[in-house]
Structures are given as C-alpha cells and as structure tokens.
Amino acid sequence: MAEPRISSIDGKLAEEFAVPSHVEEVKEKMAAFASFHAEAGRKVVLITSGGTKVPLESRTVRFLDNFSSGRRGASSAEYFIDSGYAVIFLHRHRSLYPYTRMFLTINMLDALEFQGGGAPGNTGEVVVNQQVLPNIAKVLKRYEEVKKSRLLLPIEFSTLSEYLHLLKAAAQALSKIGSKAMFYLAAAVSDFYIPASEMPEHKIQSSNGPLQLSMKMVPKILSPLVKEWAPQAFVISFKLETDASILLDKARRALDTYRHQAVVANVLDSRRGYVVVVTLETQAELILTEEDVKNEVEIEERIVSNLTSAHDNFITQQVA
Amino acid sequence: MAEPRISSIDGKLAEEFAVPSHVEEVKEKMAAFASFHAEAGRKVVLITSGGTKVPLESRTVRFLDNFSSGRRGASSAEYFIDSGYAVIFLHRHRSLYPYTRMFLTINMLDALEFQGGGAPGNTGEVVVNQQVLPNIAKVLKRYEEVKKSRLLLPIEFSTLSEYLHLLKAAAQALSKIGSKAMFYLAAAVSDFYIPASEMPEHKIQSSNGPLQLSMKMVPKILSPLVKEWAPQAFVISFKLETDASILLDKARRALDTYRHQAVVANVLDSRRGYVVVVTLETQAELILTEEDVKNEVEIEERIVSNLTSAHDNFITQQVA
C-alpha cells in the first residue's frame, strides 16, 4: 500500500469537501477544552462515533451511509471518563450518546407516569417509573456529575465533509497538549464519495432508468493526522470487517502504512464480545466470557482499560 | 409512463426482496386491529413513515438511504387519532414517533432531576423538569389515553425489503374493511436497489479502488396496491422533489398511472409550510401563514383535515 501524499490530501479536503461554517468556532472550543483539562493534569481523548452520511445530490434526498448505532463510541466515552479522561465526543447527529444510550430500546413515555397515579385533570409532577428504568437514578447522578465537572464536550456531524473537517480541526486543537491527547477513531467512515463538482443539484429521477453511481475514494485522513496535524498524539484506529479471515492482515497493513499506535480490529457479527488490539509489536485478544455477559460487562470497558494503560506507557516514553 | 405489469411485481417481490420472517404474524395483527376498529365504527389509516435502508452488501456495512426524519408521518398520526381514526404506524426503526417526537431536540437526561434537588446519596424519585419540557404533562396524558384505547399499532421496518413486504401485508390485511381504510404513504422509499443475487456477501473493499454501483429500479408497488391488494381503499401517495418546476407534473402523472385518490406534493425546502393536495379533478394548496407558524400550527393538521373530509366523501360515494 503506497503512502498517501499528505499535501494532496489537504488540498483535496479544501476543494472537494464543503467546509462547515462553524469549524473555526468549534476548533477554538476544543482547544480551550483541551488546555483546561491538560492544565488540571488530565489526559484528553477525542472519540469519533457513528456513521457518515455521503450525499448523492447537492439538495440531498439520497445518501450513502455506514452501519453504526454509535454504541461503541458512546459506551467508551463513559469508561474514559471513569478512567480520569476528559472526552471530546465527535459523533453523528442522533447516534447513541453517553448515559442517554440506556433509553435506546424504550419509548420514554412508557417510562413516565403522573405522581400518585393518573387522576383526571392531574397537572402535578411527572415522575420516572423506576421499574421500567431501574438504573435511572444512578445514571442521572453520574450524568450530572460529569456535566458539572465539564468532562464531556459533544460535537456533532452528519455528513462525511463535516466529519473530515471537524476531525482535522480537533487534531490541530489537540496538538497543543502533545502526547496527553488520544484519538479513538471509532466512527464508521465512508471509503467512497461523490465530489461536489460531480454531484447533480436535484433529486435523481427514477424515470431516467437504473442508477449508475461512480464514487471516488475518500482521502485517508489518518495519514496527515498522524504525521502532520497531531504528530505527538496517541492514535487508535478501528477496523471493522465482515470476513474474519482478512481482518488481522488489514489491521497490520494499516499500522505499517500510517505508523500510528494501535488498531482495534473487529468482525461485524462478534463485535460486542470480541476484539483484537493490534500494535506494531503486540496483539491482544479481548473476549467477554458468558459469565461477563451475564454480569452485563461491556467489551468497551476492556478496550478502554487496555488503551489507557498503553497511553500511560506512551507518555512515559515520550518524556524519557 | 407505461403501467407496470402487476403479476411481474408480485413475482419480483418474492424473488429479489428477502421476506421478513415475522410478516405473517404482523399481517394477522394488522387484520385483527383493523376489524376491531372497523366494528367499533372507526376508520383505519395505514401511515408509512421514514426512509428505507438499501443494503449494498448482504452482511451489511454500507447502505443507501433516503432523507427522512419521519416527522411528517409521526405528527400526522397524532392528527388522525384526534380525528377519530385508528392508526397503523409502519415506520423506520428509530425514526420520529407520535408523541415522543417532542423529545427529539433535547437530551432526556437534561430534562430529569431528583425530586427536592440532588442531595448526595439521594435515591428518591426522579421527576421531569417541566421548565425544560413544558408540554410533558399534556403529551403524557394524551399518550396514555391513546394507549388505553389501543388506537395506535406501531410496526417497524429498516430495509426496503421489509418495507415492501410489510406494506403488501398491510394492504391485504386492510382490504377486509374496504373503503374505511386509508393508505397515507408518507415514507421516503428508495427508487433503486441491488437484487440479493447481485449483492456481494462481504464488505466492499476500498483497496479495490473507486466504487461503481449499478442499481436496479424498485418495482412500483402502488400499482398492485391500488388494483389488487386493497382495491376499495382510499390511497394517498406523497411526492417530494427538490425542483419545484417539475413537481405538479410528476404528481399528475402518478395519478394518471396509478389511478389512486390523491398525491400530496411537496418541495424539500418548503415542505413544512407548503404542500399541494392533487386529485384527478382538484388541486388544493395548503399553506402556513406567519401567524400559523407563530401559533405552532403544523401543516400536517391541514393535510389530515383535507384528507379526512375527502375520505368521508369517498366512503359516501362508494355506499351510494
């Protein structure tokens, strides 16, 4: 795999991917967040989470997307905070969110009731039925603590263009805290896109017959991120495949190409119980046992524990 | 536009779109729901809502989607219920839902608090802060009434295949109540798909270079729905365009082709304030004024009011 030329990626980003209007403002916010927490002695992790939307028309009706609920990113954010990190959570709009992710499977109105029962004309308090949401008090308490200590900075994206520009901004913002920054790139990013210049303005008409789509390769942003934008940071990418037989080879090739610190490799069907953390020298299998699953242990707890240790070693080596 | 051959559509559905395993069970549920409410003198509307997911691989990582939050379907469901209808809500998984749609823009945990303030170790009631959600008591009361009277039957889909088969099942289930059934087809359904037989099993590899996609035309299911599955029903389709200049022509052509009762025509940018209800003989513009917007009137209230009147006339004519 030839190494992508960095300067060409930077140029392509500016030319072919619409720059979000708020990118400078967000960058300043992220830089302030990182400095504040680094000065307080904390490490900072940038988590990306959820899939990217790739429009097929400039007035978008249709788009290409990547499967991702955002569960891994959202739960990892909680474990990083529990481990003392401050978290920038760069996530797809409406994907799973830390702490609120517990509401995913229920209709919130089914968990609410009028205090003292629903007498007609009742205008009193609306309370959470804790038989429906048994963990709500614990989760709300933790959420309020995290909010008060400002340990979580949420930033949203929807399109691939927004994702790419906001990730670049994050990398530049975090470069100021050097090796104290971790990048945990769990988002499911499209490999393909249609450049703005080749996109039809209006909705593609089905009366024109079958659809022939020709999509270009998305620039490999990991390359400038590692080499240019945040060269001192601890960088983790994710590799999701459906075919287990090619997974580890692809993970190793990514490390060879980009020279970042680790790849979390996983297979679609088993991703919630099994991952391999691959580095240039090591390969660690993380597995949930049946016992773990019964106890509602999440694999993200293991992933975060593995990576925070590795990050500590990395920081020590940089200083030494 | 040539009229699609119905028998070929039925065959295509069975061959090229995976049948969801629960389709018969859902069909029985919908038929029982329709009979129950028709016997109680109610009309029944089948609302479709949200976008369809079109997989590019059989172990799906990538998919094509249509822009739709499901707002129109979810709010229309509420107005149909207010108008005395029972509603089957065939919607995309995690799209907007009647009544809960009010929570869309907030993080639910920001609307909850511990009763009497958050004293440390508090394990008491968790209540809704009604300054954050001022309408919650009203909405919860209405939601509970609707649940008790069983006026809303939710059915979920994610993929285009699920949508097509579940819509067919719904049409057959509702055919038993004749002209008392309305179809309100607000979902944003893909016009293009890749047949199961032509789909790669595994994740498409970006190392193979740029992506060439060749997608077939989705069969026009409106044709068998109107002519075969539910020939006595009152059927409304939706037409969304980005180019206003072709909108009404496309709406008229759809009516000419399928011979159903009305098309709700709308343009992406103005869809929340302006639609045209087009029938073979009439054309009604529904517009929200600035005053309406200030009073939080929703255009779906107008659409539903227009169509329920037309449905009443339709039923009277059938009987006469």
XYZ file of N, CA and C in Angstrom, chain A residues 53 56 59-69 93-100 102-104 107-110 112-115 118-130 136-141 143-144 147 189-192 201-217 220 239-244 246 250 253 268-269, chain B residues 53 56 59-69 93-100 102-104 107-110 112-115 118-130 136-141 143-144 147 189-192 201-217 220 239-244 246 250 253 268-269:
522
model
N -22.662 10.372 6.575
C -23.653 10.484 5.515
C -22.954 11.040 4.279
N -25.738 12.066 -2.340
C -25.659 11.786 -3.772
C -26.140 12.968 -4.610
N -28.812 19.102 -3.342
C -30.001 19.246 -2.485
C -30.405 17.826 -2.101
N -29.920 17.373 -0.969
C -29.843 15.940 -0.701
C -31.168 15.286 -0.344
N -31.565 14.316 -1.156
C -32.662 13.420 -0.808
C -32.102 12.031 -0.519
N -31.072 11.641 -1.286
C -30.490 10.305 -1.138
C -29.053 10.412 -0.638
N -28.660 9.435 0.149
C -27.277 9.425 0.615
C -26.821 8.001 0.906
N -25.520 7.830 0.880
C -24.904 6.576 1.274
C -24.555 6.689 2.755
N -24.689 5.585 3.480
C -24.409 5.645 4.910
C -23.657 4.381 5.324
N -23.077 4.436 6.516
C -22.411 3.262 7.061
C -23.150 2.804 8.293
N -23.321 1.499 8.398
C -23.963 0.927 9.563
C -23.215 1.316 10.829
N -23.873 1.965 11.756
C -23.280 2.239 13.065
C -24.310 2.900 13.951
N -24.599 2.277 15.080
C -25.531 2.899 16.026
C -24.807 3.925 16.879
N -24.938 13.052 14.401
C -26.215 13.567 14.886
C -27.213 12.421 15.128
N -27.779 12.363 16.311
C -28.769 11.344 16.696
C -28.220 9.925 16.828
N -26.910 9.753 16.830
C -26.380 8.429 17.161
C -26.382 8.296 18.684
N -26.013 7.108 19.179
C -26.070 6.900 20.628
C -25.146 7.860 21.367
N -25.576 8.251 22.547
C -24.901 9.282 23.322
C -24.589 8.706 24.712
N -23.449 9.123 25.292
C -23.125 8.595 26.621
C -24.267 8.842 27.616
N -24.493 7.879 28.487
C -25.516 7.939 29.550
C -26.937 7.832 29.008
N -27.332 8.646 28.026
C -28.695 8.504 27.499
C -28.855 7.227 26.676
N -28.919 4.361 27.458
C -29.780 3.378 28.132
C -31.260 3.495 27.724
N -31.655 4.631 27.151
C -33.057 4.802 26.750
C -33.329 4.240 25.361
N -32.293 3.743 24.699
C -32.428 3.370 23.296
C -33.613 2.464 23.016
N -39.519 3.428 24.665
C -40.212 4.667 24.382
C -40.270 5.428 25.698
N -39.668 6.610 25.753
C -39.560 7.347 27.005
C -40.913 7.548 27.685
N -41.962 7.752 26.900
C -43.291 7.981 27.513
C -43.788 6.745 28.264
N -43.288 5.558 27.886
C -43.662 4.348 28.616
C -42.969 4.288 29.974
N -42.609 7.092 31.895
C -43.055 8.230 32.710
C -44.468 7.978 33.229
N -44.774 8.581 34.394
C -46.141 8.474 34.929
C -46.423 9.682 35.813
N -47.711 9.929 36.032
C -48.077 11.022 36.926
C -47.891 10.569 38.361
N -47.303 11.445 39.166
C -47.078 11.089 40.564
C -48.430 10.869 41.245
N -52.707 8.545 37.712
C -53.207 9.494 36.707
C -54.639 9.940 36.928
N -54.944 10.580 38.051
C -56.293 11.114 38.268
C -56.618 12.124 37.175
N -57.879 12.169 36.711
C -58.229 13.090 35.617
C -57.905 14.531 35.992
N -57.404 15.251 35.049
C -57.092 16.655 35.294
C -55.825 16.865 36.092
N -55.128 15.771 36.376
C -53.877 15.863 37.132
C -52.869 16.751 36.401
N -52.358 17.749 37.108
C -51.343 18.602 36.482
C -50.074 18.595 37.317
N -49.949 17.551 38.119
C -48.831 17.511 39.064
C -47.527 17.062 38.445
N -46.677 16.508 39.278
C -45.348 16.083 38.851
C -45.436 14.874 37.921
N -44.534 14.854 36.961
C -44.360 13.677 36.109
C -43.069 13.000 36.566
N -43.174 11.719 36.949
C -42.013 11.023 37.501
C -41.618 9.843 36.625
N -40.359 9.427 36.781
C -39.884 8.240 36.069
C -40.310 6.996 36.845
N -40.887 6.036 36.149
C -41.231 4.748 36.749
C -39.950 3.914 36.821
N -39.439 3.744 38.039
C -38.122 3.110 38.174
C -38.193 1.596 38.060
N -32.069 4.441 36.404
C -32.132 5.869 36.063
C -31.489 6.764 37.129
N -31.698 6.461 38.407
C -31.157 7.342 39.449
C -29.630 7.349 39.394
N -29.069 6.163 39.249
C -27.609 6.042 39.192
C -27.048 6.777 37.967
N -27.690 6.561 36.820
C -27.210 7.170 35.576
C -27.355 8.693 35.623
N -28.501 9.167 36.124
C -28.719 10.616 36.193
C -27.695 11.278 37.111
N -27.411 10.618 38.228
C -26.440 11.157 39.183
C -25.068 11.293 38.509
N -24.447 11.394 35.281
C -24.547 12.382 34.197
C -24.401 13.801 34.749
N -25.052 14.055 35.871
C -24.987 15.403 36.469
C -23.583 15.738 36.975
N -21.463 16.505 33.930
C -21.825 17.812 33.375
C -21.199 18.929 34.218
N -16.527 5.443 8.938
C -16.378 6.489 7.929
C -16.438 5.886 6.531
N -17.172 6.520 5.665
C -17.287 6.021 4.293
C -15.925 6.009 3.608
N -15.691 5.013 2.763
C -14.486 4.977 1.928
C -14.726 5.645 0.584
N -16.002 5.950 0.270
C -16.360 6.437 -1.063
C -17.194 7.703 -0.971
N -27.439 18.649 -8.893
C -28.065 19.541 -7.909
C -29.337 18.911 -7.341
N -30.193 18.405 -8.249
C -31.524 17.975 -7.842
C -31.623 16.472 -7.624
N -32.720 16.085 -7.003
C -33.038 14.689 -6.756
C -32.899 13.880 -8.049
N -32.182 12.762 -7.969
C -32.019 11.886 -9.128
C -33.385 11.311 -9.492
N -33.753 11.398 -10.763
C -35.087 10.967 -11.196
C -35.099 9.484 -11.541
N -36.046 8.764 -10.988
C -36.120 7.335 -11.285
C -36.617 7.111 -12.709
N -37.275 8.132 -13.306
C -37.751 7.987 -14.683
C -36.586 7.914 -15.678
N -35.385 8.263 -15.216
C -34.212 8.135 -16.091
C -33.691 6.704 -16.178
N -34.310 5.797 -15.433
C -33.885 4.398 -15.505
C -32.910 4.035 -14.402
N -32.336 2.823 -14.470
C -31.436 2.324 -13.431
C -30.318 3.312 -13.104
N -29.802 3.200 -11.891
C -28.835 4.181 -11.399
C -27.411 3.653 -11.531
N -26.577 4.401 -12.209
C -25.146 4.086 -12.275
C -24.419 5.103 -11.415
N -23.785 4.629 -10.368
C -23.081 5.557 -9.487
C -21.586 5.306 -9.599
N -20.846 6.387 -9.686
C -19.407 6.258 -9.758
C -18.835 7.071 -8.605
N -18.266 6.371 -7.642
C -17.830 7.071 -6.432
C -16.314 7.023 -6.293
N -15.747 8.154 -5.858
C -14.297 8.249 -5.677
C -13.892 7.749 -4.289
N -12.592 7.541 -4.129
C -12.059 7.110 -2.840
C -11.900 8.308 -1.909
N -7.322 9.263 2.742
C -7.005 8.593 4.016
C -6.492 9.632 5.005
N -10.882 -1.084 12.803
C -11.042 -1.815 11.551
C -12.196 -2.797 11.737
N -13.254 -2.570 10.963
C -14.402 -3.489 11.020
C -14.489 -4.241 9.703
N -14.527 -5.559 9.764
C -14.733 -6.363 8.566
C -15.889 -7.337 8.802
N -16.408 -7.894 7.713
C -17.391 -8.966 7.858
C -16.702 -10.317 7.667
N -15.530 -10.287 7.025
C -14.781 -11.500 6.729
C -13.602 -11.595 7.698
N -13.712 -12.504 8.684
C -12.702 -12.608 9.738
C -11.326 -12.970 9.173
N -9.616 -11.881 6.711
C -8.725 -10.821 6.223
C -8.467 -9.749 7.278
N -5.383 -6.869 7.443
C -5.731 -5.477 7.142
C -5.310 -4.546 8.276
N -1.564 -4.052 8.003
C -1.217 -3.182 6.883
C -1.492 -1.711 7.206
N -17.981 -7.795 12.249
C -19.348 -7.309 12.444
C -20.167 -8.170 13.404
N -20.205 -9.483 13.154
C -21.114 -10.343 13.920
C -20.710 -10.525 15.381
N -33.775 1.642 4.088
C -32.360 1.306 4.028
C -32.163 0.296 2.905
N -25.943 -2.531 0.467
C -25.038 -2.754 -0.665
C -24.298 -4.078 -0.539
N -23.897 -9.036 4.111
C -23.553 -8.739 5.512
C -23.321 -7.231 5.551
N -24.343 -6.500 5.850
C -24.387 -5.078 5.516
C -23.527 -4.184 6.395
N -22.592 -3.496 5.782
C -21.851 -2.409 6.424
C -22.278 -1.087 5.787
N -22.517 -1.109 4.474
C -22.878 0.113 3.752
C -24.296 0.008 3.215
N -24.991 1.128 3.163
C -26.337 1.118 2.603
C -26.689 2.486 2.048
N -27.645 2.474 1.129
C -28.193 3.710 0.586
C -29.413 4.055 1.428
N -29.640 5.347 1.663
C -30.785 5.733 2.483
C -31.459 6.957 1.871
N -32.670 7.229 2.329
C -33.379 8.418 1.882
C -33.550 9.357 3.061
N -33.334 10.632 2.796
C -33.510 11.633 3.825
C -34.941 11.614 4.353
N -35.130 11.383 5.610
C -36.439 11.487 6.246
C -36.297 11.298 7.737
N -36.728 12.290 8.504
C -36.693 12.138 9.958
C -37.921 11.374 10.431
N -37.404 2.030 11.852
C -36.804 1.875 13.177
C -36.053 3.155 13.598
N -36.373 3.676 14.770
C -35.742 4.873 15.338
C -36.070 6.177 14.595
N -37.043 6.178 13.686
C -37.490 7.463 13.137
C -38.433 8.102 14.154
N -38.884 9.327 13.873
C -39.731 10.019 14.844
C -41.032 9.246 15.081
N -41.512 9.330 16.303
C -42.649 8.544 16.753
C -43.701 9.500 17.317
N -44.993 9.168 17.125
C -46.023 10.062 17.661
C -45.819 10.306 19.166
N -46.082 11.520 19.584
C -45.996 11.960 20.985
C -44.557 12.065 21.485
N -43.744 11.013 21.336
C -42.350 11.140 21.795
C -41.537 12.075 20.913
N -41.623 15.012 20.541
C -41.271 16.264 21.224
C -39.910 16.216 21.924
N -39.397 15.016 22.159
C -38.098 14.897 22.835
C -36.928 14.988 21.869
N -37.214 15.094 20.590
C -36.167 14.988 19.579
C -34.973 15.896 19.837
N -31.685 16.319 25.070
C -31.135 15.151 25.731
C -32.038 14.901 26.937
N -32.666 13.738 26.979
C -33.654 13.457 28.025
C -33.093 13.659 29.432
N -31.809 13.343 29.631
C -31.240 13.494 30.980
C -31.171 14.964 31.401
N -31.163 15.882 30.436
C -31.196 17.305 30.776
C -32.579 17.733 31.256
N -34.439 15.718 33.289
C -34.770 14.982 34.518
C -34.006 15.564 35.699
N -34.587 15.440 36.883
C -33.884 15.879 38.095
C -34.384 15.080 39.289
N -33.593 15.091 40.345
C -34.031 14.422 41.560
C -35.032 15.303 42.280
N -36.086 14.695 42.755
C -37.116 15.464 43.451
C -36.508 16.084 44.716
N -30.715 17.637 44.229
C -29.815 16.486 44.184
C -28.926 16.331 45.402
N -29.522 16.138 46.580
C -28.703 15.905 47.766
C -27.884 14.633 47.570
N -26.630 14.619 48.091
C -25.774 13.447 47.872
C -26.439 12.187 48.424
N -26.303 11.110 47.710
C -26.861 9.845 48.160
C -28.364 9.745 47.955
N -28.944 10.752 47.316
C -30.377 10.757 47.052
C -30.785 9.545 46.222
N -31.748 8.797 46.698
C -32.218 7.654 45.919
C -33.710 7.763 45.666
N -34.214 8.977 45.795
C -35.654 9.187 45.711
C -36.177 9.231 44.289
N -37.313 9.900 44.131
C -37.981 9.976 42.837
C -37.173 10.811 41.852
N -37.226 10.388 40.599
C -36.671 11.191 39.514
C -37.849 11.818 38.773
N -37.857 13.146 38.677
C -39.004 13.842 38.080
C -38.583 14.605 36.821
N -39.581 14.887 36.001
C -39.334 15.695 34.812
C -39.343 17.169 35.203
N -38.339 17.910 34.767
C -38.303 19.351 34.963
C -39.205 19.981 33.905
N -40.351 20.488 34.355
C -41.355 20.957 33.397
C -41.036 22.346 32.851
N -44.960 18.351 28.761
C -44.884 16.916 29.041
C -46.175 16.361 29.660
N -46.809 17.092 30.576
C -47.999 16.544 31.244
C -49.122 16.332 30.233
N -49.313 17.318 29.370
C -50.356 17.222 28.348
C -50.081 16.044 27.394
N -48.842 15.958 26.944
C -48.476 14.916 25.985
C -48.591 13.526 26.622
N -48.104 13.398 27.858
C -48.162 12.098 28.529
C -49.613 11.655 28.729
N -50.462 12.605 29.108
C -51.884 12.294 29.319
C -52.498 11.767 28.015
N -50.915 10.511 25.417
C -50.273 9.237 25.069
C -50.915 8.084 25.835
N -51.192 8.313 27.118
C -51.779 7.245 27.938
C -53.207 6.922 27.493
N -52.962 4.909 24.294
C -52.502 3.555 24.588
C -53.651 2.711 25.141
N -39.295 6.265 0.150
C -38.901 4.933 -0.296
C -37.887 5.041 -1.431
N -36.847 4.229 -1.357
C -35.823 4.253 -2.403
C -36.415 3.867 -3.751
N -35.934 4.483 -4.812
C -36.303 4.084 -6.173
C -35.330 3.047 -6.725
N -34.226 2.825 -6.022
C -33.155 1.977 -6.556
C -32.741 0.922 -5.530
N -21.290 -10.660 -0.762
C -21.566 -11.077 0.616
C -20.877 -10.135 1.609
N -19.562 -9.864 1.332
C -18.771 -9.166 2.335
C -18.639 -7.673 2.052
N -18.176 -6.973 3.062
C -17.909 -5.544 2.965
C -17.096 -5.241 1.706
N -17.540 -4.268 0.935
C -16.817 -3.855 -0.258
C -15.471 -3.269 0.173
N -14.384 -3.712 -0.452
C -13.046 -3.290 -0.045
C -12.623 -2.023 -0.781
N -12.165 -1.038 -0.011
C -11.748 0.208 -0.646
C -10.424 0.002 -1.392
N -9.689 -1.075 -1.048
C -8.419 -1.328 -1.751
C -8.651 -1.738 -3.205
N -9.897 -2.075 -3.542
C -10.210 -2.388 -4.943
C -10.376 -1.138 -5.795
N -10.264 0.035 -5.201
C -10.376 1.270 -5.975
C -11.773 1.849 -5.948
N -11.997 2.889 -6.794
C -13.274 3.599 -6.810
C -14.458 2.640 -6.963
N -15.618 3.065 -6.489
C -16.794 2.191 -6.441
C -17.718 2.471 -7.611
N -18.012 1.422 -8.380
C -19.012 1.526 -9.439
C -20.236 0.773 -8.974
N -21.331 1.481 -8.816
C -22.552 0.826 -8.350
C -23.571 0.834 -9.470
N -24.224 -0.298 -9.653
C -25.243 -0.380 -10.667
C -26.518 -0.835 -9.965
N -27.498 0.069 -9.888
C -28.687 -0.238 -9.096
C -29.919 -0.341 -9.989
N -30.757 -1.319 -9.684
C -31.982 -1.533 -10.448
C -33.115 -0.648 -9.922
N -34.179 -0.576 -10.702
C -35.348 0.202 -10.305
C -36.232 -0.628 -9.365
N -42.799 -0.536 -8.775
C -43.768 0.468 -8.314
C -44.916 -0.238 -7.612
N -45.238 12.940 -2.967
C -44.222 13.217 -3.980
C -43.340 14.336 -3.442
N -42.081 14.024 -3.232
C -41.128 15.040 -2.772
C -40.124 15.304 -3.876
N -39.965 16.558 -4.238
C -38.946 16.932 -5.209
C -38.095 18.058 -4.638
N -36.926 18.276 -5.249
C -36.126 19.451 -4.881
C -36.365 20.552 -5.910
N -36.848 20.173 -7.087
C -37.070 21.109 -8.191
C -38.572 21.375 -8.301
N -39.005 22.567 -7.842
C -40.433 22.888 -7.793
C -41.064 22.870 -9.185
N -40.923 20.818 -11.617
C -41.409 19.547 -12.165
C -42.428 18.869 -11.243
N -45.253 15.851 -12.139
C -44.965 14.494 -11.661
C -46.123 13.945 -10.830
N -48.867 12.918 -13.247
C -48.506 11.696 -13.961
C -48.692 10.459 -13.070
N -38.663 19.907 -1.075
C -37.814 19.689 0.098
C -37.693 20.927 0.997
N -37.339 22.072 0.403
C -37.034 23.248 1.220
C -38.249 23.853 1.920
